[in-house]
């Protein structure tokens, strides 16, 4: 089965781990690395023959339209990651509606293509935001990949379905949660920092597990994760620094191995092949 490869395009200073120590007002004065890192990801995919989905901040698209065009020109899907990495549960429905619209306009202007996929920053659609899928459906999105169906100190919706579902019975929008591994009664995240920190066998196990269930896996990572030379935020909490900087130098090699061991493609293509999707989450 073909699985979904996805990249959350944000710069090193825009991550959730640093949101309380780096002010958004200072972003424009910091050394940008998102364009060079995204180009490195594009080169890695070109070498591997993989097409992927790039969930990109509108803030990035507005400032670096050339790299957005390169994503599209090289056959990848351009999708939305919101405007400036604000977590959905920190916004009102109207604020979220404006954020989605602003990001979508920036992405479509830069890429010259329609954007039909969305991923919430830090997987921040959860039990606190029952209205978020309504907003996405109203905006015309075909799918979202915004839920992590597990318990985590920064995010997660452990009661959410593990596989694709329709959040609203009266809308065509499909939610495709990020893949987790089930170990007994415990669910473990498998992408991003978890992929860097844990043996690659954990992610391989999760991919094989969902494959046996007849479902596509959804893997994600960030361009900054293949950049061991990025600036250090020494005043961030130790826990945040450990999560952000650990094993950056190993990431490229681990990614190449993961790509070689499984069949990967764009999320929009995977969603189009899902067939009948159950209605879930009390919709």
Phi, psi and omega in degrees: 000144175276136182246166186265122174260127182222150182233127176265106189273108178208159181272170185299333183267002184255008188279157180300328182297335184248010187294339180263355181240347175240117181284137178300333178296340181265354185305316185295341181266355182270157183289115182282143177225004186293324182291312180296322181289322177293322176297324178294322176294318178300319179295319178299316179293321179298318178297327185265352181071030184253138169254140187222178175249130181252099175282109194241139175294140174298325178303319179291315181299321181294330184263335184229060183298334182295320180289331175295318178296323179294323176303311182291314183298332180270010170089013179267161177274135174262125181223171188262141174240023184083180184280301188223034174069025173286132179291141186300321184287358174266357184248155168279166176305319180292321177295320178295318178301317179292320179298314180298316182293316181296315179295316181300318179297315181297317181293314182291325176296318182285320186267340180069021179226159176287141178253119185238001179241149182219141170228125179291138174306134179054032177048050191264019165269120184208198185298341179280349186233061181296345182270349189296317179293329175298316180298315180295319178296317179298327181281355175092014179288141180277326181207160174230148172229068195240004184243134169254109186278065181202175177260129182212154183289341181253338184196181175123149177223084188298337180277353183288153175300150179281333185242176186305140177209164174264116181293331182235130180295333185261015180221152182277350182305135178246134172260128179241095183299152176293148186287136173237156174266137175259119178241097188067237178262007183256142174251136182235133176293152187230352183253182175054228182299330179295322177294322178293318190277326184260161177303144179301337180299333179294314178292319176302318179299316180296317180299314179295324181297310181288329177299318178296333177277002180075026183239150175280142173277154176235111180253147179218154170203180183237149177302324181294344181285350176252022185235081180293346181269008182294158179301152178259136177260085189288342180268002176286156177302148182304318181299319179295319179295320178297317180295320187281319190262345186296130172059032175298323182292339181270350192295314183302314180295319179295321178297315180300320178295315179299316180298320182291333186272348183220168181261124187236152177202186180287149181293322182298323179291321178295317179298320182296337182261007184291332183076215181289129182241129183290153172280136184222179176058038174071016182291000000 
